[in-house]
Amino acid sequence: MRVRCDALITITRSGAECQRARRDFLVHRPSFGGSGMSSILDNAAHCRLRLAPVLPRPTSTTPSSYFRPFWRPTAGRGPFSRRERPVRRPGCTSGTDVVPFRLHDDGSGGPPARRPAPVGIGALGPGNKRTEHSYRTWCLMSTVFSFFPAISPPVMNTHWLPRALATRWTVVAFACLLGLQLGAGSVRAQSDNSLSNAQKKKLKKELQQTYKEGAKAGNAENYEVAATRFEESIQLAQKLGLDDLIGKIENNLIESLKGAGSAALKQENYTGALSHFKTLQEYTDADPTVQYNQGLALINMEDSTEAGLQSLRQAIEVGNEVGNTRVAGLATERIRDEFLARASKALQGDSPSQAQIDKALSALDQMTEYVEPNADAMFYRGTAFYESGQYQSAIQAARQGLDMHQGSRSDAAKFHFVIAESQMETGNKASACETFANATYGDYEARANHYLENECDDV
């Protein structure tokens, strides 16, 4: 594990010996691995050591510079008024330097151990600077320590971390990686009793290696390889009985499968995308994006449109249940687009046949089985009624669409035009000419003016 040089060792066992070791550390604050650390660790040999990025209380012998904040606020952009950057600390070569430290089975300190870069760190953070990485490291460390029976420090300005899907994956990957480093020295859960110590050690190394490979592949956006490596990591963790890490690795697997499925959708590889999203359902049933993307894949495949619509409807239901209204709204609009496209295609041409009109109305009726109709649905319904000679129904449908409409006058012109044409056919010429005046915008300007110039000149 790598931590900031001004992180502290806090001792969680009572007793004069532990108190003495704690006082010695707070007074002298040697660097991890420095000459003064060995004696302090000897004094605390029977104490359980934990790493926690907290500040000590001032003492008469502690340099006052140690009590400056870890982070100096500066002006920043975005929705938050404060942005953080590291401050150079005494004993560090720079504000972002870290000092390695590792815990062993007995809780004592050990030699430095290199930690692989977690998925997403350095590639997806804002600004992609070392200062951002250092602050993110500090925040994520405190997140990891919250899982352990140690002091959990307050975290500053961590609300910007889940800005995007990939950033959320970064948090989980980093936390899991720190857990792997701790777990490499001590298996917290009961592993298979049939495994020898040598076998356990070998499996731990394999677990760390496969996880590193998955993280590296994720950083390179090679999500399929990342997913495969994380699946292998889960199997190894299960053999070792590391139940506390399995869930965290599964979170990385979920994000890898999402990335692989989304990439396949962009490449129009709908079969591959569907495979990834079906695998995702084995790990999560409360994420509407899974059903939504699966629906997109199905709806673009031959003979799978209905299955895709069902999946989109599930995305709406799950999204509303978990409060993800954004995905629920996207699924709703995609369902509407499907049926509106069918209605529009059926009504193409100057004089659609009755069979075409019935097909358009049938598509609009099917829409109501999944979602509520919108303004465009009422426009196509009004147009279909007008083409079939049902003028009063056309006026009623177009007016309903006009009431739902929230766009510009150019967009509203189509509703006025359908109403005006229907009024003209029913013999209500005066009302029709008045309505045509409201349709002289956008695409309907020329046609509305034609009526006004040729049919309404005597009104």
Coordinates of C-alpha atoms in Angstrom, one line a residue:
M1 CA 0.0 0.0 0.0
R2 CA 1.3 3.5 -0.7
V3 CA 0.2 6.4 1.5
R4 CA 1.0 10.1 2.0
C5 CA 4.1 10.8 4.0
D6 CA 2.1 12.7 6.6
A7 CA -0.3 9.9 7.3
L8 CA -0.2 8.7 10.8
I9 CA 0.0 5.4 12.6
T10 CA -2.7 5.2 15.3
I11 CA -2.5 2.5 17.9
T12 CA -5.8 1.0 18.8
R13 CA -4.8 -1.0 21.9
S14 CA -4.9 0.5 25.4
G15 CA -2.0 0.2 27.8
A16 CA 1.0 2.1 28.8
E17 CA 3.2 0.5 26.2
C18 CA 0.9 1.4 23.4
Q19 CA 0.4 4.9 24.7
R20 CA 4.1 5.4 24.9
A21 CA 4.6 4.3 21.3
R22 CA 1.8 6.5 20.1
R23 CA 3.3 9.5 21.9
D24 CA 6.7 8.8 20.5
F25 CA 5.3 8.7 17.0
L26 CA 3.3 11.9 17.4
V27 CA 6.3 13.8 18.8
H28 CA 9.0 12.7 16.5
R29 CA 6.9 11.9 13.3
P30 CA 9.7 9.9 11.5
S31 CA 9.2 8.9 7.9
F32 CA 8.0 5.4 7.3
G33 CA 11.1 3.3 6.9
G34 CA 13.3 6.0 8.5
S35 CA 15.8 5.5 11.3
G36 CA 13.5 6.5 14.0
M37 CA 10.7 4.2 13.0
S38 CA 12.4 0.9 14.1
S39 CA 12.5 1.8 17.7
I40 CA 8.9 3.0 17.8
L41 CA 7.7 -0.2 16.0
D42 CA 9.7 -2.2 18.6
N43 CA 7.8 -0.5 21.4
A44 CA 4.5 -1.2 19.7
A45 CA 5.3 -4.8 18.7
H46 CA 2.2 -6.1 20.5
C47 CA -0.1 -3.3 19.3
R48 CA -2.3 -3.5 16.3
L49 CA -1.3 -0.8 13.9
R50 CA -3.6 0.9 11.5
L51 CA -3.0 3.6 8.9
A52 CA -5.4 6.6 9.0
P53 CA -4.8 10.0 7.4
V54 CA -5.7 12.1 10.4
L55 CA -3.9 15.0 12.0
P56 CA -2.3 14.8 15.5
R57 CA -3.0 17.2 18.3
P58 CA -0.4 19.9 18.7
T59 CA 2.4 19.2 21.2
S60 CA 5.1 21.4 22.5
T61 CA 7.8 19.6 20.5
T62 CA 5.9 19.1 17.3
P63 CA 6.8 21.6 14.5
S64 CA 3.9 24.0 13.9
S65 CA 4.2 23.4 10.2
Y66 CA 2.7 20.0 10.6
F67 CA -0.7 21.4 11.5
R68 CA -1.2 23.3 8.3
P69 CA -4.1 21.7 6.3
F70 CA -3.2 18.9 3.9
W71 CA -5.0 20.9 1.1
R72 CA -4.9 24.6 0.3
P73 CA -8.2 25.8 -1.4
T74 CA -7.9 27.6 -4.6
A75 CA -10.4 29.0 -7.1
G76 CA -11.8 26.3 -9.4
R77 CA -14.4 25.7 -12.0
G78 CA -17.5 23.7 -12.3
P79 CA -20.4 23.4 -9.9
F80 CA -18.2 23.6 -6.9
S81 CA -16.5 26.8 -5.7
R82 CA -13.4 25.1 -4.2
R83 CA -10.7 23.0 -5.7
E84 CA -7.9 21.4 -3.9
R85 CA -4.2 21.1 -4.5
P86 CA -1.5 19.5 -2.3
V87 CA 0.9 21.6 -0.1
R88 CA 4.5 20.7 0.2
R89 CA 5.0 19.0 3.6
P90 CA 8.2 18.8 5.7
G91 CA 10.2 15.7 5.0
C92 CA 8.6 15.3 1.5
T93 CA 10.3 16.1 -1.7
S94 CA 7.0 17.4 -3.2
G95 CA 3.4 17.8 -2.2
T96 CA 2.4 14.7 -4.1
D97 CA 5.2 12.3 -2.9
V98 CA 4.1 9.2 -1.1
V99 CA 6.0 6.8 1.1
P100 CA 5.4 3.0 0.8
F101 CA 4.4 1.0 3.8
R102 CA 2.9 -2.5 4.1
L103 CA 1.2 -4.5 6.8
H104 CA 2.1 -8.1 7.4
D105 CA 0.2 -11.0 9.0
D106 CA 1.2 -9.9 12.5
G107 CA 0.2 -6.3 12.0
S108 CA 3.8 -5.0 11.8
G109 CA 5.3 -2.8 9.2
G110 CA 7.3 -4.2 6.3
P111 CA 9.3 -3.3 3.3
P112 CA 7.9 -1.1 0.5
A113 CA 5.6 -2.8 -2.0
R114 CA 4.6 -1.4 -5.4
R115 CA 0.9 -1.0 -6.1
P116 CA -0.5 -1.1 -9.6
A117 CA -2.4 1.9 -10.9
P118 CA -6.1 1.3 -10.3
V119 CA -8.5 1.3 -13.2
G120 CA -9.3 4.8 -14.3
I121 CA -6.9 6.7 -12.1
G122 CA -4.8 9.1 -14.3
A123 CA -7.0 8.6 -17.3
L124 CA -10.4 9.8 -16.3
G125 CA -9.8 12.3 -13.5
P126 CA -10.4 16.1 -14.1
G127 CA -7.3 17.7 -15.5
N128 CA -5.3 14.5 -15.5
K129 CA -2.7 16.0 -13.2
R130 CA -0.6 14.6 -10.4
T131 CA -2.2 17.0 -8.0
E132 CA -5.6 15.5 -8.8
H133 CA -4.2 12.0 -8.3
S134 CA -2.8 12.8 -4.9
Y135 CA -6.0 14.2 -3.6
R136 CA -8.0 11.3 -5.1
T137 CA -5.6 8.9 -3.4
W138 CA -6.2 10.6 0.0
C139 CA -10.0 10.5 -0.5
L140 CA -10.1 6.9 -1.6
M141 CA -7.8 5.8 1.2
S142 CA -10.3 7.1 3.7
T143 CA -13.0 5.2 1.9
V144 CA -11.2 2.0 2.2
F145 CA -10.4 2.5 5.9
S146 CA -14.1 2.8 6.6
F147 CA -14.4 -0.9 6.0
F148 CA -11.9 -1.6 8.8
P149 CA -12.3 -1.2 12.6
A150 CA -10.1 1.8 12.7
I151 CA -10.6 5.6 12.9
S152 CA -12.4 6.8 9.8
P153 CA -11.3 10.4 9.0
P154 CA -13.5 13.0 7.5
V155 CA -13.2 13.3 3.7
M156 CA -13.1 16.7 2.0
N157 CA -14.9 17.5 -1.2
T158 CA -15.4 13.9 -2.3
H159 CA -18.8 14.7 -3.9
W160 CA -17.2 15.3 -7.3
L161 CA -15.8 11.8 -7.6
P162 CA -18.9 10.1 -9.2
R163 CA -19.0 12.5 -12.1
A164 CA -19.2 9.8 -14.7
L165 CA -19.7 6.0 -14.9
A166 CA -16.0 5.5 -15.4
T167 CA -15.1 7.6 -12.4
R168 CA -17.3 5.5 -10.2
W169 CA -15.5 2.5 -11.5
T170 CA -12.2 4.2 -10.6
V171 CA -13.3 4.6 -7.0
V172 CA -14.3 0.9 -6.7
A173 CA -11.2 -0.3 -8.4
F174 CA -8.9 1.7 -6.2
A175 CA -10.6 0.6 -3.0
C176 CA -10.5 -3.0 -4.1
L177 CA -6.8 -2.7 -5.0
L178 CA -5.9 -1.4 -1.5
G179 CA -8.0 -4.3 -0.1
L180 CA -6.0 -6.7 -2.2
Q181 CA -2.7 -5.3 -0.8
L182 CA -3.9 -5.7 2.8
G183 CA -5.4 -9.1 2.1
A184 CA -2.1 -10.3 0.6
G185 CA -0.7 -10.4 4.1
S186 CA -3.7 -11.6 6.0
V187 CA -6.7 -13.5 4.9
R188 CA -9.6 -12.0 6.9
A189 CA -12.1 -14.7 6.0
Q190 CA -11.8 -18.4 6.5
S191 CA -10.2 -20.0 3.4
D192 CA -10.4 -23.6 2.4
N193 CA -8.8 -25.7 5.1
S194 CA -7.5 -28.1 2.5
L195 CA -5.1 -25.5 1.1
S196 CA -1.6 -25.5 2.4
N197 CA 0.2 -22.3 3.2
A198 CA 2.3 -22.6 0.0
Q199 CA -0.9 -23.0 -2.0
K200 CA -2.5 -20.0 -0.4
K201 CA 0.5 -17.9 -1.0
K202 CA 0.6 -18.9 -4.7
L203 CA -3.1 -18.2 -5.1
K204 CA -2.7 -14.8 -3.5
K205 CA 0.0 -13.9 -6.0
E206 CA -2.2 -15.1 -8.8
L207 CA -5.0 -13.0 -7.5
Q208 CA -2.9 -9.8 -7.4
Q209 CA -1.5 -10.5 -10.9
T210 CA -4.9 -11.1 -12.5
Y211 CA -6.3 -8.0 -10.8
K212 CA -3.4 -5.9 -12.1
E213 CA -4.0 -7.2 -15.6
G214 CA -7.7 -6.4 -15.4
A215 CA -6.9 -2.9 -14.1
K216 CA -4.4 -2.3 -16.9
A217 CA -6.8 -3.5 -19.6
G218 CA -9.5 -1.3 -18.2
N219 CA -7.2 1.8 -18.4
A220 CA -6.6 0.9 -22.0
E221 CA -10.4 0.6 -22.6
N222 CA -9.9 -3.1 -23.4
Y223 CA -13.0 -3.9 -21.5
E224 CA -13.4 -7.5 -22.7
V225 CA -10.0 -8.5 -21.4
A226 CA -10.6 -6.5 -18.2
A227 CA -13.9 -8.5 -17.6
T228 CA -12.1 -11.8 -18.2
R229 CA -9.4 -10.9 -15.7
F230 CA -11.8 -9.8 -13.1
E231 CA -13.8 -13.0 -13.5
E232 CA -10.6 -14.9 -12.8
S233 CA -9.9 -12.7 -9.8
I234 CA -13.3 -13.6 -8.4
Q235 CA -12.7 -17.3 -8.8
L236 CA -9.3 -17.0 -7.0
A237 CA -10.8 -14.9 -4.2
Q238 CA -13.5 -17.5 -3.7
K239 CA -10.8 -20.2 -3.4
L240 CA -9.0 -18.2 -0.8
G241 CA -12.2 -17.3 1.1
L242 CA -11.7 -13.6 0.7
D243 CA -15.4 -12.9 0.8
D244 CA -14.8 -9.2 1.7
L245 CA -13.1 -8.6 -1.6
I246 CA -15.3 -10.6 -3.9
G247 CA -18.1 -8.0 -3.9
K248 CA -15.6 -5.2 -4.7
I249 CA -14.1 -7.2 -7.6
E250 CA -17.6 -7.9 -8.9
N251 CA -18.2 -4.1 -9.0
N252 CA -15.2 -3.8 -11.3
L253 CA -16.4 -6.7 -13.4
I254 CA -19.8 -5.0 -13.7
E255 CA -18.3 -1.8 -15.0
S256 CA -16.0 -3.7 -17.4
L257 CA -19.0 -5.5 -18.8
K258 CA -20.9 -2.2 -19.2
G259 CA -17.9 -0.8 -21.1
A260 CA -17.6 -3.8 -23.3
G261 CA -21.4 -3.8 -24.1
S262 CA -21.4 0.0 -24.8
A263 CA -18.4 -0.4 -27.1
A264 CA -20.2 -3.2 -29.0
L265 CA -23.3 -1.0 -29.4
K266 CA -21.3 1.8 -30.9
Q267 CA -19.8 -0.6 -33.3
E268 CA -23.3 -2.0 -34.1
N269 CA -22.2 -5.4 -32.9
Y270 CA -25.6 -6.0 -31.4
T271 CA -25.1 -9.8 -30.8
G272 CA -21.9 -9.1 -28.8
A273 CA -23.5 -6.3 -26.9
L274 CA -26.4 -8.5 -26.0
S275 CA -24.1 -11.2 -24.6
H276 CA -22.3 -8.7 -22.3
F277 CA -25.6 -7.3 -21.0
K278 CA -27.1 -10.7 -20.3
T279 CA -24.0 -11.6 -18.3
L280 CA -24.4 -8.3 -16.4
Q281 CA -27.9 -9.4 -15.3
E282 CA -26.2 -12.2 -13.3
Y283 CA -24.6 -9.6 -11.1
T284 CA -27.1 -6.8 -10.9
D285 CA -30.8 -6.4 -11.1
A286 CA -31.1 -2.9 -9.8
D287 CA -29.3 -1.0 -12.5
P288 CA -31.7 0.3 -15.3
T289 CA -28.9 0.9 -17.7
V290 CA -28.4 -2.8 -18.1
Q291 CA -32.0 -3.3 -19.3
Y292 CA -31.9 -0.1 -21.3
N293 CA -28.8 -1.1 -23.3
Q294 CA -30.0 -4.6 -23.7
G295 CA -33.2 -3.2 -25.1
L296 CA -31.2 -1.1 -27.6
A297 CA -29.3 -4.2 -28.7
L298 CA -32.5 -6.3 -29.1
I299 CA -34.5 -3.6 -30.9
N300 CA -31.8 -3.3 -33.6
M301 CA -31.7 -7.0 -34.2
E302 CA -34.1 -8.8 -36.6
D303 CA -37.1 -10.5 -35.1
S304 CA -36.2 -9.1 -31.6
T305 CA -38.1 -5.8 -31.6
E306 CA -40.7 -6.9 -29.1
A307 CA -38.2 -8.4 -26.8
G308 CA -36.3 -5.1 -27.0
L309 CA -39.4 -3.1 -26.1
Q310 CA -40.0 -5.4 -23.1
S311 CA -36.5 -4.8 -21.9
L312 CA -36.9 -1.0 -22.3
R313 CA -40.1 -1.2 -20.3
Q314 CA -38.2 -3.0 -17.5
A315 CA -35.6 -0.2 -17.6
I316 CA -38.4 2.3 -17.0
E317 CA -39.8 0.3 -14.1
V318 CA -36.4 -0.3 -12.5
G319 CA -35.3 3.3 -13.1
N320 CA -38.4 4.6 -11.4
E321 CA -37.9 2.2 -8.4
V322 CA -34.3 3.3 -7.8
G323 CA -34.8 6.9 -8.6
N324 CA -32.9 6.9 -11.9
T325 CA -35.3 9.1 -13.8
R326 CA -32.8 9.9 -16.5
V327 CA -32.5 6.3 -17.8
A328 CA -36.2 5.8 -17.3
G329 CA -36.8 8.9 -19.5
L330 CA -34.4 7.7 -22.2
A331 CA -36.1 4.3 -22.3
T332 CA -39.5 6.0 -22.6
E333 CA -38.4 8.2 -25.5
R334 CA -36.8 5.2 -27.3
I335 CA -40.1 3.3 -27.1
R336 CA -42.0 6.3 -28.4
D337 CA -39.5 6.7 -31.3
E338 CA -40.1 3.2 -32.3
F339 CA -43.8 3.5 -32.7
L340 CA -43.7 7.1 -34.1
A341 CA -41.3 5.8 -36.8
R342 CA -43.9 3.1 -37.7
A343 CA -46.7 5.6 -37.9
S344 CA -44.7 8.1 -39.9
K345 CA -43.7 5.4 -42.4
A346 CA -47.2 4.2 -42.8
L347 CA -48.5 7.7 -43.6
Q348 CA -45.9 8.5 -46.2
G349 CA -47.2 9.8 -49.5
D350 CA -49.8 12.3 -50.6
S351 CA -52.8 9.9 -50.3
P352 CA -52.1 7.0 -48.0
S353 CA -54.5 4.0 -48.4
Q354 CA -56.9 2.9 -45.7
A355 CA -54.5 0.0 -44.9
Q356 CA -51.7 2.4 -44.4
I357 CA -53.9 4.6 -42.1
D358 CA -54.9 1.5 -40.1
K359 CA -51.3 0.5 -39.7
A360 CA -50.4 3.9 -38.4
L361 CA -53.3 4.0 -35.9
S362 CA -52.4 0.5 -34.8
A363 CA -48.8 1.5 -34.1
L364 CA -50.0 4.5 -32.0
D365 CA -52.4 2.3 -30.1
Q366 CA -49.6 -0.2 -29.3
M367 CA -47.5 2.7 -27.9
T368 CA -50.0 3.3 -25.2
E369 CA -49.4 -0.3 -23.9
Y370 CA -45.8 0.7 -23.0
V371 CA -45.8 4.5 -22.4
E372 CA -48.1 7.5 -22.4
P373 CA -48.5 9.2 -25.8
N374 CA -46.7 12.6 -26.4
A375 CA -47.5 15.5 -28.6
D376 CA -46.0 13.9 -31.7
A377 CA -48.1 10.8 -31.2
M378 CA -51.2 13.0 -31.2
F379 CA -50.0 14.8 -34.3
Y380 CA -49.7 11.5 -36.3
R381 CA -53.1 10.4 -34.9
G382 CA -54.7 13.6 -36.0
T383 CA -53.1 13.2 -39.5
A384 CA -54.3 9.7 -39.8
F385 CA -57.9 10.7 -38.9
Y386 CA -57.7 13.5 -41.4
E387 CA -56.6 11.2 -44.2
S388 CA -59.4 8.8 -43.3
G389 CA -62.0 11.5 -43.4
Q390 CA -62.6 11.6 -39.6
Y391 CA -62.3 15.4 -39.4
Q392 CA -63.7 16.0 -35.9
S393 CA -61.5 13.3 -34.5
A394 CA -58.6 14.8 -36.3
I395 CA -59.3 18.3 -34.8
Q396 CA -59.6 16.7 -31.3
A397 CA -56.3 14.8 -31.6
A398 CA -54.4 17.8 -33.0
R399 CA -55.7 20.0 -30.2
Q400 CA -54.6 17.5 -27.6
G401 CA -51.2 17.5 -29.1
L402 CA -51.1 21.3 -29.2
D403 CA -51.8 21.3 -25.4
M404 CA -48.9 18.9 -24.8
H405 CA -46.6 20.8 -27.1
Q406 CA -43.8 22.8 -25.4
G407 CA -41.7 23.9 -28.4
S408 CA -41.5 26.9 -30.6
R409 CA -44.2 28.4 -33.0
S410 CA -42.5 26.6 -35.9
D411 CA -43.0 23.3 -34.2
A412 CA -46.6 24.1 -33.2
A413 CA -47.4 25.0 -36.8
K414 CA -48.1 21.4 -37.8
F415 CA -50.9 21.1 -35.2
H416 CA -52.6 24.3 -36.4
F417 CA -52.3 23.1 -40.0
V418 CA -54.1 19.8 -39.3
I419 CA -56.8 21.6 -37.4
A420 CA -57.2 24.2 -40.1
E421 CA -57.4 21.6 -42.9
S422 CA -60.0 19.6 -41.0
Q423 CA -62.0 22.8 -40.3
M424 CA -61.9 23.6 -44.0
E425 CA -63.3 20.1 -44.9
T426 CA -66.2 20.5 -42.4
G427 CA -67.2 23.8 -44.0
N428 CA -66.0 26.0 -41.2
K429 CA -64.0 28.3 -43.5
A430 CA -63.8 31.3 -41.3
S431 CA -62.3 29.3 -38.4
A432 CA -60.0 27.5 -40.8
C433 CA -58.6 30.7 -42.2
E434 CA -58.0 32.0 -38.7
T435 CA -56.2 28.8 -37.8
F436 CA -54.1 28.8 -41.0
A437 CA -52.7 32.2 -39.9
N438 CA -51.2 30.4 -36.8
A439 CA -49.6 27.8 -39.1
T440 CA -47.5 30.2 -41.2
Y441 CA -44.2 29.2 -39.6
G442 CA -41.4 26.8 -40.3
D443 CA -42.0 23.9 -42.7
Y444 CA -45.8 24.8 -43.0
E445 CA -45.4 28.4 -43.9
A446 CA -45.7 27.9 -47.7
R447 CA -48.7 25.6 -47.5
A448 CA -50.5 27.8 -44.9
N449 CA -49.9 30.9 -47.1
H450 CA -51.3 29.0 -50.1
Y451 CA -54.6 28.5 -48.3
L452 CA -54.7 32.1 -47.1
E453 CA -54.0 33.5 -50.5
N454 CA -56.3 31.2 -52.5
E455 CA -59.1 30.1 -50.1
C456 CA -59.3 32.9 -47.6
D457 CA -59.2 35.9 -49.8
D458 CA -63.0 36.4 -49.5
V459 CA -63.2 35.9 -45.7

